[in-house]
CSV table of N, CA and C and ligand atoms in Angstrom, one decimal:
chain,number,residue,atom,x,y,z
A,1037,MET,N,18.3,101.0,130.2
A,1037,MET,CA,17.9,102.4,130.5
A,1037,MET,C,16.7,102.3,131.6
A,1038,THR,N,16.8,103.1,132.6
A,1038,THR,CA,15.8,103.1,133.6
A,1038,THR,C,14.6,103.9,133.1
A,1039,GLU,N,13.4,103.5,133.7
A,1039,GLU,CA,12.2,104.1,133.2
A,1039,GLU,C,12.2,105.6,133.6
A,1040,GLY,N,11.7,106.4,132.7
A,1040,GLY,CA,11.7,107.8,133.0
A,1040,GLY,C,12.9,108.6,132.5
A,1041,THR,N,13.9,107.8,132.1
A,1041,THR,CA,15.1,108.5,131.5
A,1041,THR,C,14.7,109.1,130.2
A,1042,PRO,N,15.0,110.4,130.0
A,1042,PRO,CA,14.6,111.0,128.7
A,1042,PRO,C,15.5,110.4,127.6
A,1043,ILE,N,14.9,110.2,126.5
A,1043,ILE,CA,15.7,109.7,125.3
A,1043,ILE,C,16.0,110.9,124.4
A,1044,LEU,N,17.3,111.2,124.3
A,1044,LEU,CA,17.6,112.3,123.5
A,1044,LEU,C,18.2,111.7,122.2
A,1045,LYS,N,17.6,112.1,121.1
A,1045,LYS,CA,18.0,111.6,119.8
A,1045,LYS,C,18.4,112.7,118.8
A,1046,VAL,N,19.4,112.3,118.0
A,1046,VAL,CA,19.7,113.2,116.9
A,1046,VAL,C,18.6,113.0,115.8
A,1047,SER,N,18.0,114.0,115.3
A,1047,SER,CA,16.8,113.7,114.4
A,1047,SER,C,17.2,112.9,113.2
A,1048,ALA,N,16.1,112.1,112.7
A,1048,ALA,CA,16.3,111.3,111.5
A,1048,ALA,C,16.5,112.2,110.3
A,1049,ILE,N,17.1,111.6,109.3
A,1049,ILE,CA,17.3,112.4,108.1
A,1049,ILE,C,16.4,111.7,107.0
A,1050,LYS,N,16.1,112.5,105.9
A,1050,LYS,CA,15.3,112.0,104.8
A,1050,LYS,C,16.1,111.2,103.9
A,1051,ASP,N,17.2,111.8,103.4
A,1051,ASP,CA,18.1,111.1,102.5
A,1051,ASP,C,19.6,111.4,102.9
A,1052,GLY,N,20.4,110.5,102.8
A,1052,GLY,CA,21.8,110.7,103.1
A,1052,GLY,C,22.5,109.5,103.7
A,1053,THR,N,23.6,109.8,104.5
A,1053,THR,CA,24.4,108.8,105.1
A,1053,THR,C,24.5,109.0,106.6
A,1054,VAL,N,24.3,107.9,107.3
A,1054,VAL,CA,24.5,107.9,108.8
A,1054,VAL,C,25.7,107.1,109.1
A,1055,LEU,N,26.7,107.7,109.7
A,1055,LEU,CA,27.8,106.9,110.2
A,1055,LEU,C,27.6,106.7,111.7
A,1056,ASP,N,27.4,105.4,112.1
A,1056,ASP,CA,27.0,105.1,113.4
A,1056,ASP,C,28.1,104.3,114.1
A,1057,HIS,N,28.0,104.1,115.4
A,1057,HIS,CA,29.0,103.3,116.2
A,1057,HIS,C,30.4,103.8,116.1
A,1058,ILE,N,30.6,105.1,116.1
A,1058,ILE,CA,31.9,105.7,116.0
A,1058,ILE,C,32.4,105.9,117.5
A,1059,PRO,N,33.5,105.5,117.9
A,1059,PRO,CA,34.0,105.8,119.2
A,1059,PRO,C,34.0,107.4,119.4
A,1060,SER,N,33.4,107.9,120.5
A,1060,SER,CA,33.2,109.3,120.6
A,1060,SER,C,34.5,110.1,120.4
A,1061,GLN,N,35.6,109.5,120.9
A,1061,GLN,CA,36.9,110.2,120.8
A,1061,GLN,C,37.4,110.3,119.4
A,1062,SER,N,36.8,109.6,118.4
A,1062,SER,CA,37.2,109.6,117.0
A,1062,SER,C,36.4,110.5,116.2
A,1063,ILE,N,35.3,111.1,116.7
A,1063,ILE,CA,34.4,111.9,115.9
A,1063,ILE,C,35.1,113.0,115.1
A,1064,PHE,N,35.9,113.7,115.8
A,1064,PHE,CA,36.5,114.9,115.1
A,1064,PHE,C,37.5,114.4,114.0
A,1065,ARG,N,38.1,113.3,114.2
A,1065,ARG,CA,39.0,112.8,113.2
A,1065,ARG,C,38.2,112.3,111.9
A,1066,VAL,N,37.1,111.7,112.2
A,1066,VAL,CA,36.2,111.3,111.1
A,1066,VAL,C,35.8,112.5,110.3
A,1067,LEU,N,35.4,113.5,111.0
A,1067,LEU,CA,34.9,114.8,110.3
A,1067,LEU,C,36.0,115.3,109.4
A,1068,ASP,N,37.3,115.2,109.9
A,1068,ASP,CA,38.4,115.7,109.2
A,1068,ASP,C,38.7,114.8,107.9
A,1069,LEU,N,38.7,113.5,108.1
A,1069,LEU,CA,39.0,112.6,107.1
A,1069,LEU,C,38.0,112.7,105.9
A,1070,LEU,N,36.8,113.0,106.2
A,1070,LEU,CA,35.8,113.2,105.1
A,1070,LEU,C,35.6,114.6,104.7
A,1071,ASP,N,36.4,115.5,105.3
A,1071,ASP,CA,36.4,116.9,105.0
A,1071,ASP,C,35.1,117.6,105.2
A,1072,LEU,N,34.4,117.2,106.3
A,1072,LEU,CA,33.0,117.6,106.4
A,1072,LEU,C,32.8,119.0,106.9
A,1073,GLN,N,33.9,119.6,107.5
A,1073,GLN,CA,33.8,121.0,107.9
A,1073,GLN,C,33.6,121.9,106.7
A,1074,ASN,N,34.1,121.5,105.5
A,1074,ASN,CA,34.0,122.3,104.3
A,1074,ASN,C,32.9,121.8,103.4
A,1075,SER,N,32.0,120.9,104.0
A,1075,SER,CA,30.9,120.4,103.2
A,1075,SER,C,29.7,121.4,103.2
A,1076,GLU,N,29.0,121.4,102.1
A,1076,GLU,CA,27.8,122.3,102.0
A,1076,GLU,C,26.6,121.6,102.5
A,1077,ASN,N,26.7,120.3,102.7
A,1077,ASN,CA,25.6,119.5,103.2
A,1077,ASN,C,25.3,119.7,104.7
A,1078,PRO,N,24.1,119.7,105.1
A,1078,PRO,CA,23.8,119.7,106.6
A,1078,PRO,C,24.4,118.5,107.2
A,1079,VAL,N,25.2,118.7,108.3
A,1079,VAL,CA,25.8,117.6,109.1
A,1079,VAL,C,25.3,117.7,110.5
A,1080,THR,N,24.8,116.6,111.1
A,1080,THR,CA,24.5,116.6,112.5
A,1080,THR,C,25.3,115.6,113.2
A,1081,ILE,N,25.7,116.0,114.4
A,1081,ILE,CA,26.7,115.1,115.1
A,1081,ILE,C,26.2,114.8,116.5
A,1082,GLY,N,26.3,113.6,117.0
A,1082,GLY,CA,26.0,113.3,118.4
A,1082,GLY,C,27.3,112.6,119.0
A,1083,ILE,N,27.6,113.0,120.2
A,1083,ILE,CA,28.7,112.4,120.9
A,1083,ILE,C,28.3,111.9,122.3
A,1084,ASN,N,28.9,110.9,122.8
A,1084,ASN,CA,28.6,110.3,124.1
A,1084,ASN,C,27.1,109.9,124.2
A,1085,LEU,N,26.7,109.3,123.1
A,1085,LEU,CA,25.3,108.7,123.1
A,1085,LEU,C,25.4,107.3,123.7
A,1086,GLU,N,24.3,106.8,124.2
A,1086,GLU,CA,24.3,105.4,124.7
A,1086,GLU,C,24.4,104.4,123.6
A,1087,SER,N,25.1,103.3,123.8
A,1087,SER,CA,25.2,102.3,122.8
A,1087,SER,C,25.2,100.9,123.5
A,1088,LYS,N,24.7,100.0,122.7
A,1088,LYS,CA,24.7,98.6,123.3
A,1088,LYS,C,26.1,98.0,123.2
A,1089,THR,N,26.8,98.4,122.2
A,1089,THR,CA,28.1,97.7,122.0
A,1089,THR,C,29.3,98.5,122.5
A,1090,LEU,N,29.2,99.8,122.4
A,1090,LEU,CA,30.4,100.7,122.8
A,1090,LEU,C,30.0,101.4,124.1
A,1091,ARG,N,30.9,101.8,124.8
A,1091,ARG,CA,30.6,102.5,126.1
A,1091,ARG,C,29.8,103.7,125.8
A,1092,HIS,N,30.4,104.5,124.9
A,1092,HIS,CA,29.7,105.7,124.5
A,1092,HIS,C,30.0,105.8,123.0
A,1093,LYS,N,28.9,106.1,122.2
A,1093,LYS,CA,29.2,106.1,120.8
A,1093,LYS,C,28.9,107.5,120.2
A,1094,GLY,N,29.5,107.7,119.1
A,1094,GLY,CA,29.3,108.9,118.3
A,1094,GLY,C,28.5,108.6,117.0
A,1095,ILE,N,27.9,109.6,116.5
A,1095,ILE,CA,27.1,109.4,115.3
A,1095,ILE,C,27.3,110.7,114.4
A,1096,ILE,N,27.4,110.5,113.1
A,1096,ILE,CA,27.5,111.6,112.2
A,1096,ILE,C,26.4,111.4,111.1
A,1097,LYS,N,25.6,112.4,110.9
A,1097,LYS,CA,24.5,112.2,109.8
A,1097,LYS,C,24.8,113.3,108.8
A,1098,ILE,N,24.9,112.9,107.6
A,1098,ILE,CA,25.2,113.8,106.5
A,1098,ILE,C,24.0,113.7,105.5
A,1099,ALA,N,23.3,114.8,105.4
A,1099,ALA,CA,22.1,114.8,104.5
A,1099,ALA,C,22.5,115.0,103.1
A,1100,ASP,N,21.8,114.2,102.2
A,1100,ASP,CA,21.9,114.4,100.8
A,1100,ASP,C,23.3,114.1,100.3
A,1101,ARG,N,24.1,113.2,101.0
A,1101,ARG,CA,25.4,112.9,100.5
A,1101,ARG,C,25.7,111.4,100.6
A,1102,PHE,N,26.2,110.9,99.5
A,1102,PHE,CA,26.6,109.4,99.5
A,1102,PHE,C,28.0,109.3,99.1
A,1103,PHE,N,28.8,108.6,99.9
A,1103,PHE,CA,30.2,108.5,99.7
A,1103,PHE,C,30.7,107.3,98.9
A,1104,ALA,N,31.8,107.5,98.2
A,1104,ALA,CA,32.4,106.3,97.5
A,1104,ALA,C,33.0,105.4,98.6
A,1105,ASP,N,33.2,104.1,98.2
A,1105,ASP,CA,33.7,103.1,99.2
A,1105,ASP,C,35.1,103.5,99.6
A,1106,ASP,N,35.9,104.1,98.8
A,1106,ASP,CA,37.3,104.4,99.2
A,1106,ASP,C,37.3,105.6,100.2
A,1107,GLU,N,36.3,106.5,100.1
A,1107,GLU,CA,36.2,107.6,101.0
A,1107,GLU,C,35.8,107.0,102.4
A,1108,LEU,N,34.9,106.1,102.4
A,1108,LEU,CA,34.4,105.4,103.6
A,1108,LEU,C,35.5,104.6,104.2
A,1109,GLY,N,36.4,104.0,103.4
A,1109,GLY,CA,37.4,103.1,103.9
A,1109,GLY,C,38.4,103.9,104.8
A,1110,ARG,N,38.6,105.2,104.5
A,1110,ARG,CA,39.5,106.0,105.4
A,1110,ARG,C,39.0,106.0,106.8
A,1111,ILE,N,37.7,105.9,107.1
A,1111,ILE,CA,37.2,105.9,108.4
A,1111,ILE,C,37.7,104.8,109.2
A,1112,ALA,N,38.0,103.6,108.6
A,1112,ALA,CA,38.6,102.5,109.3
A,1112,ALA,C,39.9,102.8,110.0
A,1113,LEU,N,40.6,103.8,109.5
A,1113,LEU,CA,41.9,104.2,110.2
A,1113,LEU,C,41.7,104.7,111.6
A,1114,VAL,N,40.5,105.3,111.9
A,1114,VAL,CA,40.3,105.9,113.2
A,1114,VAL,C,39.1,105.3,113.9
A,1115,ALA,N,38.2,104.7,113.2
A,1115,ALA,CA,37.0,104.2,113.8
A,1115,ALA,C,36.6,102.8,113.1
A,1116,PRO,N,37.3,101.8,113.3
A,1116,PRO,CA,37.0,100.5,112.7
A,1116,PRO,C,35.7,99.9,113.0
A,1117,THR,N,35.1,100.4,114.1
A,1117,THR,CA,33.8,99.8,114.6
A,1117,THR,C,32.6,100.5,113.8
A,1118,ALA,N,32.9,101.5,113.1
A,1118,ALA,CA,31.8,102.3,112.5
A,1118,ALA,C,31.0,101.5,111.5
A,1119,THR,N,29.7,101.8,111.4
A,1119,THR,CA,28.8,101.2,110.4
A,1119,THR,C,28.2,102.4,109.6
A,1120,VAL,N,27.9,102.0,108.4
A,1120,VAL,CA,27.4,103.0,107.4
A,1120,VAL,C,26.0,102.7,107.0
A,1121,ASN,N,25.1,103.6,107.2
A,1121,ASN,CA,23.7,103.4,106.9
A,1121,ASN,C,23.3,104.3,105.7
A,1122,ILE,N,22.8,103.8,104.7
A,1122,ILE,CA,22.3,104.6,103.5
A,1122,ILE,C,20.8,104.8,103.7
A,1123,ILE,N,20.4,106.1,103.8
A,1123,ILE,CA,19.0,106.5,104.0
A,1123,ILE,C,18.4,107.0,102.8
A,1124,LYS,N,17.3,106.5,102.4
A,1124,LYS,CA,16.5,107.0,101.3
A,1124,LYS,C,15.0,107.1,101.7
A,1125,ASP,N,14.5,108.3,101.6
A,1125,ASP,CA,13.1,108.5,102.0
A,1125,ASP,C,12.8,108.0,103.4
A,1126,TYR,N,13.7,108.4,104.3
A,1126,TYR,CA,13.6,108.1,105.8
A,1126,TYR,C,13.9,106.6,106.1
A,1127,LYS,N,14.1,105.8,105.1
A,1127,LYS,CA,14.3,104.4,105.4
A,1127,LYS,C,15.8,104.0,105.3
A,1128,VAL,N,16.3,103.1,106.1
A,1128,VAL,CA,17.6,102.5,106.0
A,1128,VAL,C,17.5,101.5,104.8
A,1129,VAL,N,18.1,101.9,103.6
A,1129,VAL,CA,18.0,101.0,102.5
A,1129,VAL,C,19.2,100.1,102.4
A,1130,GLU,N,20.3,100.5,103.1
A,1130,GLU,CA,21.6,99.6,103.0
A,1130,GLU,C,22.4,99.9,104.2
A,1131,LYS,N,23.0,98.8,104.7
A,1131,LYS,CA,23.9,98.9,105.8
A,1131,LYS,C,25.3,98.4,105.3
A,1132,LYS,N,26.3,99.1,105.4
A,1132,LYS,CA,27.6,98.7,104.9
A,1132,LYS,C,28.6,98.6,106.1
A,1133,SER,N,29.5,97.7,106.0
A,1133,SER,CA,30.6,97.8,107.0
A,1133,SER,C,31.8,98.4,106.2
A,1134,ILE,N,32.7,99.0,106.9
A,1134,ILE,CA,33.8,99.6,106.2
A,1134,ILE,C,35.0,98.7,106.1
A,1135,THR,N,35.7,98.9,104.9
A,1135,THR,CA,36.9,98.0,104.7
A,1135,THR,C,38.1,98.9,104.7
A,1136,LEU,N,39.1,98.4,105.5
A,1136,LEU,CA,40.4,99.1,105.6
A,1136,LEU,C,41.0,99.1,104.2
A,1137,PRO,N,41.4,100.3,103.7
A,1137,PRO,CA,42.1,100.3,102.4
A,1137,PRO,C,43.4,99.6,102.4
A,1138,LYS,N,43.9,99.0,101.3
A,1138,LYS,CA,45.2,98.3,101.3
A,1138,LYS,C,46.3,99.3,101.4
A,1139,THR,N,46.1,100.5,100.7
A,1139,THR,CA,47.1,101.5,100.8
A,1139,THR,C,46.5,102.8,101.2
A,1140,VAL,N,47.3,103.7,101.8
A,1140,VAL,CA,46.8,105.0,102.3
A,1140,VAL,C,47.7,106.0,101.7
A,1141,VAL,N,47.2,106.9,100.9
A,1141,VAL,CA,48.0,107.9,100.1
A,1141,VAL,C,47.6,109.3,100.6
A,1142,GLY,N,48.6,110.0,101.1
A,1142,GLY,CA,48.4,111.5,101.3
A,1142,GLY,C,47.7,111.9,102.6
A,1143,ILE,N,47.0,111.0,103.3
A,1143,ILE,CA,46.3,111.5,104.5
A,1143,ILE,C,47.0,111.2,105.8
A,1144,ALA,N,48.1,110.5,105.8
A,1144,ALA,CA,48.8,110.2,107.0
A,1144,ALA,C,50.2,110.7,106.9
A,1145,ARG,N,50.8,110.9,108.1
A,1145,ARG,CA,52.2,111.4,108.2
A,1145,ARG,C,53.0,110.2,108.7
A,1146,CYS,N,54.3,110.2,108.3
A,1146,CYS,CA,55.2,109.1,108.8
A,1146,CYS,C,55.8,109.6,110.1
A,1147,ALA,N,55.8,108.7,111.1
A,1147,ALA,CA,56.3,109.1,112.5
A,1147,ALA,C,57.8,109.1,112.6
A,1148,ASN,N,58.5,108.6,111.5
A,1148,ASN,CA,59.9,108.6,111.5
A,1148,ASN,C,60.5,110.0,111.2
A,1149,PRO,N,61.1,110.7,112.1
A,1149,PRO,CA,61.6,112.0,111.8
A,1149,PRO,C,62.7,112.0,110.7
A,1150,MET,N,63.3,110.9,110.5
A,1150,MET,CA,64.3,110.8,109.4
A,1150,MET,C,63.7,110.6,108.0
A,1151,CYS,N,62.4,110.2,108.0
A,1151,CYS,CA,61.8,109.8,106.7
A,1151,CYS,C,61.8,111.0,105.7
A,1152,VAL,N,62.1,110.7,104.5
A,1152,VAL,CA,62.2,111.7,103.4
A,1152,VAL,C,60.9,112.5,103.3
A,1153,THR,N,59.8,111.8,103.6
A,1153,THR,CA,58.5,112.5,103.4
A,1153,THR,C,58.3,113.7,104.4
A,1154,ASN,N,59.2,113.7,105.5
A,1154,ASN,CA,59.1,114.7,106.5
A,1154,ASN,C,60.1,115.9,106.1
A,1155,HIS,N,60.8,115.7,105.0
A,1155,HIS,CA,61.8,116.7,104.7
A,1155,HIS,C,61.6,117.3,103.3
A,1156,GLN,N,60.9,116.5,102.4
A,1156,GLN,CA,60.7,117.0,101.1
A,1156,GLN,C,59.2,117.0,100.8
A,1157,LYS,N,58.8,117.7,99.8
A,1157,LYS,CA,57.3,117.7,99.4
A,1157,LYS,C,57.0,116.4,98.6
A,1158,ILE,N,56.8,115.4,99.4
A,1158,ILE,CA,56.4,114.1,98.8
A,1158,ILE,C,55.1,113.6,99.4
A,1159,THR,N,54.2,113.1,98.5
A,1159,THR,CA,53.0,112.6,99.0
A,1159,THR,C,53.3,111.3,99.7
A,1160,THR,N,52.8,111.1,101.0
A,1160,THR,CA,53.1,109.9,101.8
A,1160,THR,C,52.3,108.8,101.2
A,1161,LYS,N,52.8,107.6,101.4
A,1161,LYS,CA,52.2,106.3,100.9
A,1161,LYS,C,52.5,105.2,101.9
A,1162,PHE,N,51.4,104.5,102.4
A,1162,PHE,CA,51.6,103.4,103.3
A,1162,PHE,C,50.8,102.2,102.9
A,1163,THR,N,51.3,101.0,103.3
A,1163,THR,CA,50.6,99.8,103.2
A,1163,THR,C,50.0,99.5,104.6
A,1164,THR,N,48.7,99.1,104.6
A,1164,THR,CA,48.1,98.9,105.9
A,1164,THR,C,48.1,97.4,106.3
A,1165,SER,N,48.1,97.2,107.6
A,1165,SER,CA,47.9,95.8,108.2
A,1165,SER,C,47.2,96.0,109.5
A,1166,ILE,N,46.7,94.9,110.0
A,1166,ILE,CA,46.1,94.9,111.4
A,1166,ILE,C,46.9,94.0,112.3
A,1167,GLU,N,47.4,94.6,113.4
A,1167,GLU,CA,48.2,93.8,114.4
A,1167,GLU,C,47.5,94.1,115.7
A,1168,GLU,N,47.2,93.0,116.4
A,1168,GLU,CA,46.5,93.1,117.7
A,1168,GLU,C,45.4,94.1,117.7
A,1169,LYS,N,44.5,94.0,116.6
A,1169,LYS,CA,43.3,94.8,116.5
A,1169,LYS,C,43.6,96.3,116.2
A,1170,LYS,N,44.9,96.6,116.0
A,1170,LYS,CA,45.2,98.0,115.7
A,1170,LYS,C,45.7,98.1,114.3
A,1171,VAL,N,45.3,99.2,113.7
A,1171,VAL,CA,45.8,99.5,112.3
A,1171,VAL,C,47.2,100.0,112.3
A,1172,LYS,N,48.0,99.3,111.5
A,1172,LYS,CA,49.5,99.7,111.4
A,1172,LYS,C,49.7,100.1,109.9
A,1173,LEU,N,50.6,101.1,109.8
A,1173,LEU,CA,50.9,101.6,108.5
A,1173,LEU,C,52.4,101.5,108.2
A,1174,LEU,N,52.7,100.8,107.1
A,1174,LEU,CA,54.1,100.6,106.7
A,1174,LEU,C,54.4,101.6,105.6
A,1175,CYS,N,55.4,102.5,106.0
A,1175,CYS,CA,55.8,103.6,105.1
A,1175,CYS,C,56.5,103.0,103.8
A,1176,HIS,N,56.0,103.5,102.7
A,1176,HIS,CA,56.6,103.1,101.4
A,1176,HIS,C,58.0,103.6,101.2
A,1177,TYR,N,58.3,104.7,101.9
A,1177,TYR,CA,59.7,105.3,101.7
A,1177,TYR,C,60.7,104.8,102.7
A,1178,CYS,N,60.4,104.7,104.0
A,1178,CYS,CA,61.4,104.4,104.9
A,1178,CYS,C,61.2,103.0,105.5
A,1179,GLU,N,60.1,102.4,105.2
A,1179,GLU,CA,59.8,101.0,105.7
A,1179,GLU,C,59.6,100.9,107.2
A,1180,LYS,N,59.4,102.0,107.8
A,1180,LYS,CA,59.0,102.0,109.3
A,1180,LYS,C,57.5,101.7,109.4
A,1181,THR,N,57.1,101.0,110.4
A,1181,THR,CA,55.7,100.8,110.7
A,1181,THR,C,55.3,101.7,111.8
A,1182,THR,N,54.2,102.5,111.5
A,1182,THR,CA,53.7,103.4,112.5
A,1182,THR,C,52.2,103.3,112.6
A,1183,GLU,N,51.6,103.9,113.6
A,1183,GLU,CA,50.2,104.0,113.7
A,1183,GLU,C,49.7,105.2,112.9
A,1184,PHE,N,48.4,105.4,112.7
A,1184,PHE,CA,47.9,106.5,111.9
A,1184,PHE,C,48.1,107.8,112.6
A,1185,ILE,N,48.8,108.7,111.9
A,1185,ILE,CA,48.9,110.1,112.4
A,1185,ILE,C,48.4,111.0,111.3
A,1186,PRO,N,47.3,111.8,111.5
A,1186,PRO,CA,46.9,112.6,110.4
A,1186,PRO,C,47.9,113.6,110.0
A,1187,LEU,N,47.8,114.0,108.7
A,1187,LEU,CA,48.8,115.0,108.1
A,1187,LEU,C,48.7,116.3,108.9
B,2471,CTP,N1,18.6,106.9,110.9
B,2471,CTP,C1,18.5,108.3,110.6
B,2471,CTP,N2,17.5,108.7,109.8
B,2471,CTP,C2,16.6,107.8,109.3
B,2471,CTP,C3,16.7,106.4,109.6
B,2471,CTP,C4,17.7,106.0,110.4
B,2471,CTP,O1,19.2,109.1,111.1
B,2471,CTP,N3,15.6,108.3,108.5
B,2471,CTP,C5,19.7,106.5,111.8
B,2471,CTP,C6,19.3,105.9,113.1
B,2471,CTP,O2,19.1,106.9,114.1
B,2471,CTP,C7,20.4,105.0,113.5
B,2471,CTP,C8,21.0,104.5,112.1
B,2471,CTP,O3,20.4,105.5,111.2
B,2471,CTP,O4,21.4,105.6,114.2
B,2471,CTP,C9,20.6,103.1,111.7
B,2471,CTP,O5,19.2,103.0,111.8
B,2471,CTP,P1,18.6,101.6,112.2
B,2471,CTP,O6,19.1,100.5,111.4
B,2471,CTP,O7,17.1,101.8,112.2
B,2471,CTP,O8,19.0,101.5,113.7
B,2471,CTP,P2,19.6,100.3,114.6
B,2471,CTP,O9,18.8,99.1,114.3
B,2471,CTP,O10,19.8,100.8,116.0
B,2471,CTP,O11,21.0,100.1,113.9
B,2471,CTP,P3,22.2,99.1,114.3
B,2471,CTP,O12,21.6,97.7,114.4
B,2471,CTP,O13,23.2,99.2,113.2
B,2471,CTP,O14,22.7,99.6,115.6
B,2472,ZN,ZN1,58.5,107.0,106.4
């Protein structure tokens, strides 16, 4: 950063969860996957912030909320580079990396137009794998492999 460039920061939080290093284009999908639009907790969002590792990063700070590991795992579907910081009394007390869940139930749609899940009220179910750094989902019903498509 050149001297004199103003540093714009999203304010620190006292207690809660900071999701950092999210690709900016994935911010809205992460908000959806954690259902943060319907959350009562204060949520602050930064997009296109400077990052050492990503070209532009996004950040989501959720005050007074701590997520279960399986909720955080969903983020790996759209933002595998994300890191999770647990904040207590203004300090980062824990840094977690997120783990891709082995199965994905109900939050993804099968891309196969012939798949039974696109014709009947059936909860979708996929087994995950990583191929060429991309998350792939194998449909439990039609056995087609697709990329993540939100419901
Ligand atoms: N953070 C926050 N509120 C606090 C403390 C930290 O919102 N009270 C945020 C910081 O803005 C940062 C993230 O939590 O985005 C992680 O904080 P820290 O570990 O101090 O930052 P870095 O060293 O830059 O983290 P990393 O090495 O993971 O990039
Ligand atoms: Zn299918």
